[in-house]
Short mmCIF file of C-alpha atoms in Angstrom, two decimals:
data_model
loop_
_atom_site.label_atom_id
_atom_site.label_comp_id
_atom_site.label_asym_id
_atom_site.label_seq_id
_atom_site.Cartn_x
_atom_site.Cartn_y
_atom_site.Cartn_z
CA MET A 1 -20.40 9.48 6.54
CA SER A 2 -17.14 10.69 4.80
CA PHE A 3 -16.21 10.53 1.06
CA ARG A 4 -14.18 7.29 1.48
CA VAL A 5 -11.38 6.82 -1.42
CA GLY A 6 -8.60 4.37 -2.27
CA PHE A 7 -5.24 5.50 -4.45
CA ASP A 8 -3.15 2.73 -5.57
CA VAL A 9 0.65 3.78 -5.21
CA ASP A 10 2.70 2.76 -8.17
CA GLY A 11 1.66 3.91 -11.39
CA VAL A 12 -0.86 6.14 -9.88
CA LEU A 13 1.33 7.83 -7.63
CA ALA A 14 4.84 6.16 -7.66
CA ASP A 15 6.49 6.21 -10.93
CA PHE A 16 7.70 2.69 -10.50
CA ARG A 17 8.30 2.07 -14.34
CA SER A 18 11.01 4.53 -14.21
CA ALA A 19 12.30 3.68 -11.05
CA PHE A 20 12.76 -0.55 -11.91
CA ARG A 21 14.22 0.65 -15.54
CA GLN A 22 16.94 2.81 -14.22
CA THR A 23 17.84 -0.29 -11.49
CA ALA A 24 17.81 -2.57 -14.45
CA GLU A 25 20.11 -0.28 -16.78
CA GLN A 26 22.45 -0.15 -13.31
CA LEU A 27 22.51 -3.72 -13.11
CA LEU A 28 22.68 -5.26 -16.38
CA LYS A 29 24.89 -2.72 -17.72
CA ARG A 30 23.02 -2.13 -20.85
CA SER A 31 19.97 0.26 -22.35
CA VAL A 32 16.23 -0.60 -21.34
CA SER A 33 13.32 0.46 -23.80
CA ASP A 34 10.21 2.59 -21.90
CA ALA A 35 7.88 0.13 -23.39
CA VAL A 36 5.96 -1.61 -20.56
CA GLY A 37 5.67 -5.59 -20.21
CA PRO A 38 3.46 -7.79 -18.18
CA GLU A 39 3.53 -6.59 -14.47
CA GLN A 40 4.63 -3.12 -15.99
CA THR A 41 7.90 -3.79 -16.45
CA PRO A 42 10.00 -2.98 -19.67
CA ALA A 43 9.61 -5.23 -22.42
CA SER A 44 12.71 -5.33 -23.33
CA LEU A 45 14.01 -7.41 -20.51
CA SER A 46 14.03 -10.90 -20.70
CA PRO A 47 12.14 -13.04 -17.52
CA GLY A 48 15.44 -13.51 -16.33
CA ASP A 49 16.27 -10.33 -16.38
CA VAL A 50 13.35 -9.33 -14.49
CA ARG A 51 13.86 -12.20 -11.89
CA HIS A 52 17.45 -10.39 -11.40
CA VAL A 53 16.04 -7.20 -11.10
CA TRP A 54 13.72 -7.86 -8.45
CA GLU A 55 16.22 -9.94 -6.24
CA HIS A 56 18.40 -7.24 -6.53
CA ILE A 57 15.44 -5.16 -5.54
CA ALA A 58 14.77 -7.52 -2.22
CA LYS A 59 18.28 -7.05 -0.85
CA THR A 60 18.40 -3.80 -1.43
CA ASP A 61 17.65 -1.61 1.83
CA ASN A 62 14.97 0.54 1.65
CA TRP A 63 14.48 0.74 -2.18
CA TRP A 64 10.71 1.93 -2.10
CA MET A 65 11.94 4.96 -0.63
CA GLU A 66 13.76 6.03 -4.02
CA VAL A 67 10.97 5.81 -6.22
CA PRO A 68 9.91 9.08 -8.09
CA ALA A 69 6.80 10.69 -8.03
CA TYR A 70 4.78 11.34 -10.93
CA GLU A 71 3.48 14.56 -9.98
CA PRO A 72 4.55 15.47 -6.36
CA ALA A 73 2.58 18.61 -5.90
CA GLN A 74 -0.64 16.99 -6.19
CA ILE A 75 0.17 14.30 -3.39
CA ALA A 76 0.68 17.63 -0.99
CA ARG A 77 -2.64 18.92 -3.13
CA LEU A 78 -4.41 15.75 -1.95
CA TYR A 79 -3.73 16.31 1.38
CA GLU A 80 -5.21 19.58 1.50
CA LEU A 81 -7.91 18.79 -0.05
CA THR A 82 -8.48 15.90 2.21
CA ARG A 83 -8.34 17.99 5.22
CA ALA A 84 -10.25 20.54 3.84
CA ALA A 85 -13.20 18.49 2.83
CA GLY A 86 -12.77 15.52 5.43
CA TRP A 87 -12.17 12.86 3.40
CA GLU A 88 -10.99 9.56 4.53
CA ILE A 89 -7.93 8.70 1.97
CA VAL A 90 -6.49 4.60 2.01
CA PHE A 91 -3.57 3.91 -0.06
CA MET A 92 -3.07 0.16 -1.43
CA THR A 93 -0.28 -1.51 -2.49
CA LYS A 94 1.07 -5.01 -4.03
CA ARG A 95 4.86 -3.69 -3.57
CA PRO A 96 6.94 -7.14 -2.56
CA ALA A 97 9.50 -6.81 0.41
CA SER A 98 12.97 -5.10 -0.11
CA SER A 99 15.58 -5.21 2.55
CA GLY A 100 15.44 -2.62 5.24
CA ASP A 101 11.99 -1.51 6.67
CA SER A 102 8.43 -3.16 6.15
CA VAL A 103 6.77 -2.29 2.89
CA GLN A 104 3.89 -0.33 4.64
CA PHE A 105 6.48 1.81 6.39
CA GLN A 106 8.51 2.60 3.34
CA THR A 107 5.32 3.46 1.41
CA GLN A 108 4.20 5.71 4.04
CA TRP A 109 7.59 7.70 4.67
CA TRP A 110 7.50 7.72 0.84
CA ILE A 111 3.97 9.51 0.73
CA GLU A 112 5.12 11.96 3.98
CA ARG A 113 7.87 12.82 2.30
CA PHE A 114 5.74 14.71 -0.62
CA GLY A 115 3.69 16.22 1.72
CA PHE A 116 0.89 13.87 2.87
CA TYR A 117 0.98 13.36 6.40
CA LEU A 118 -0.20 10.43 8.35
CA PRO A 119 -1.07 8.39 5.80
CA ALA A 120 -2.97 4.92 5.96
CA VAL A 121 -1.86 2.57 3.45
CA VAL A 122 -2.71 -1.27 3.28
CA THR A 123 -0.96 -3.94 1.82
CA VAL A 124 -3.12 -5.79 -0.66
CA PRO A 125 -1.89 -8.86 -1.94
CA GLY A 126 -5.29 -10.26 -3.07
CA SER A 127 -8.28 -8.40 -4.97
CA ARG A 128 -8.88 -4.80 -4.96
CA GLY A 129 -12.73 -5.55 -4.91
CA ASP A 130 -12.40 -7.30 -1.53
CA ILE A 131 -10.60 -4.38 0.12
CA ALA A 132 -12.70 -1.98 -1.51
CA ASN A 133 -16.14 -3.69 -0.03
CA GLY A 134 -14.12 -4.40 3.25
CA LEU A 135 -12.96 -0.73 3.38
CA ARG A 136 -16.70 0.68 2.47
CA LEU A 137 -14.61 2.83 -0.19
CA ASP A 138 -16.59 5.19 -2.38
CA LEU A 139 -14.31 5.18 -5.01
CA VAL A 140 -10.98 3.33 -5.87
CA ILE A 141 -7.68 5.10 -8.28
CA ASP A 142 -5.81 2.21 -10.13
CA ASP A 143 -3.31 2.01 -13.13
CA GLN A 144 -4.75 -1.19 -13.93
CA ILE A 145 -8.09 -2.09 -15.46
CA ILE A 146 -8.11 -5.57 -14.13
CA ASN A 147 -8.20 -3.81 -10.62
CA CYS A 148 -10.71 -1.46 -11.45
CA ALA A 149 -13.07 -4.08 -12.85
CA GLU A 150 -12.55 -6.13 -9.77
CA VAL A 151 -13.72 -3.24 -7.68
CA ILE A 152 -16.95 -2.58 -9.59
CA SER A 153 -17.78 -6.21 -10.17
CA ALA A 154 -17.29 -6.85 -5.94
CA GLY A 155 -20.11 -4.14 -4.82
CA ASN A 156 -20.87 -0.41 -5.06
CA THR A 157 -17.33 1.14 -5.36
CA LYS A 158 -16.84 3.19 -8.46
CA ALA A 159 -13.45 2.67 -10.21
CA VAL A 160 -11.25 5.29 -12.01
CA LEU A 161 -8.61 4.11 -14.18
CA MET A 162 -5.03 6.14 -14.83
CA LEU A 163 -4.09 5.85 -17.48
CA ARG A 164 -0.99 8.13 -18.21
CA ASP A 165 -0.33 6.70 -22.15
CA ALA A 166 -2.38 7.12 -24.99
CA ASP A 167 -4.22 4.10 -25.40
CA ASN A 168 -7.60 4.30 -26.85
CA VAL A 169 -8.45 0.56 -26.96
CA ALA A 170 -7.70 0.79 -23.41
CA ARG A 171 -9.85 3.99 -22.52
CA ASN A 172 -12.95 2.83 -24.19
CA HIS A 173 -12.69 -0.80 -22.80
CA ALA A 174 -12.79 0.91 -19.36
CA THR A 175 -15.61 3.83 -20.32
CA ASP A 176 -17.52 1.06 -21.54
CA ARG A 177 -17.74 -0.74 -18.47
CA GLY A 178 -19.02 2.69 -16.91
CA ILE A 179 -14.97 3.05 -15.65
CA GLY A 180 -13.95 6.77 -15.54
CA VAL A 181 -10.33 7.49 -17.12
CA VAL A 182 -7.67 10.12 -15.92
CA SER A 183 -4.71 10.70 -17.51
CA THR A 184 -2.66 12.73 -14.23
CA LEU A 185 -3.41 12.78 -10.71
CA ALA A 186 -3.94 16.78 -11.44
CA GLU A 187 -7.29 15.31 -13.17
CA ALA A 188 -7.99 12.75 -11.19
CA LEU A 189 -7.94 15.07 -7.78
CA THR A 190 -10.59 17.57 -10.21
CA VAL A 191 -12.93 14.83 -10.23
CA LEU A 192 -12.86 13.75 -6.59
CA GLU A 193 -13.50 17.63 -6.33
CA ARG A 194 -16.70 17.64 -8.54
CA LEU A 195 -17.42 14.10 -7.28
CA HIS A 196 -17.08 14.94 -3.08
CA ASP A 197 -21.03 15.90 -2.69
CA VAL A 198 -22.57 13.60 -5.51
CA ILE A 199 -21.31 9.84 -4.29
CA PRO A 200 -22.20 10.26 -0.67
CA ARG A 201 -25.16 11.48 -1.40
CA ARG A 202 -26.16 7.71 -3.99
CA ARG A 203 -24.93 5.54 -2.13
CA GLY A 204 -26.04 1.84 -3.07
CA GLN A 205 -27.54 3.98 -6.35
CA LEU A 206 -26.86 2.86 -9.56
CA MET A 207 -24.62 5.50 -11.47
CA ARG A 208 -22.44 5.88 -14.42
CA LEU A 209 -18.97 7.31 -12.99
CA THR A 210 -18.16 8.43 -16.74
CA ASP A 211 -21.41 10.50 -16.71
CA TRP A 212 -19.84 12.82 -14.46
CA PHE A 213 -16.46 12.99 -16.03
CA LYS A 214 -17.43 16.96 -18.18
CA PRO A 215 -15.40 20.16 -18.50
CA ALA A 216 -15.69 21.78 -14.33
CA ALA A 217 -16.20 25.08 -13.41
CA GLU A 218 -13.26 27.25 -12.77
CA THR A 219 -12.53 27.35 -8.73
CA GLY A 220 -10.95 29.11 -6.61
CA ALA A 221 -7.05 28.37 -5.57
CA LEU A 222 -6.30 25.54 -3.69
CA PRO A 223 -4.73 25.96 0.28
CA ASP A 224 -1.30 26.64 0.91
CA ASN A 225 1.52 23.90 0.75
CA PRO A 226 1.60 21.95 4.33
CA ARG A 227 4.76 21.70 3.83
CA ASP A 228 5.35 25.44 4.32
CA VAL A 229 3.90 25.21 7.79
CA ARG A 230 4.92 22.06 8.64
CA PRO A 231 8.08 21.39 7.03
CA ILE A 232 9.94 17.68 7.12
CA PRO A 233 13.82 17.27 6.99
CA PRO A 234 15.25 17.28 3.65
CA PHE A 235 15.89 13.92 2.04
CA THR A 236 18.95 12.69 1.22
CA ALA A 237 20.00 9.44 -0.29
CA THR A 238 21.74 8.33 3.26
CA ASP A 239 18.18 8.33 4.69
CA SER A 240 16.74 5.46 3.42
CA THR A 241 19.63 3.71 4.94
CA ARG A 242 19.07 4.50 8.33
CA GLY A 243 17.19 2.21 11.02
#
């Protein structure tokens, strides 16, 4: 059976924080702090401000297509690894709807833009643990510790927390529960390469994922970027308004 991995989108692949902050600044005509509050939105915004921004997003055609990627080249690298190793990848998101195309289609279009072709995207309004169990995932990578906790509590799926900020309290809380921690997508993919042969052989057995977070030996170069052999049309701002 293939190695099956679930990726959260915002916070892992997509820099939602920056996109939300920029939208808030344009809408409110003032600077907004980088400090993060509830729901991964800027702490300097009042609940009314946050609601106003979300209402604007809901009315904006294909807003989710404009969100920047944290590490664009690593999305292409994930595709290369997936094709070479025969992994099965599922992208999960609980994004609210915006005007234009469906959230699923916008997210698929966004991921393919960065070189991961034909992505499987599942919109997940409920528990990540339920979807991990239902899809029989081996591993889930998420930027919310509550989602990681749901995943490991619901079954045999392992979890990795994407912790882009230096937060030792969150890191220790995760590792104490057997949740792996990475700070970049590049690091997460290196971990996946090392786990590729381990997890499928030990499905159903007790295994602390943190036991495998050790420096890996040097490996050869990755395959060429698939965009070199299958280019996609250049993206422009007007693309997001087309039906």
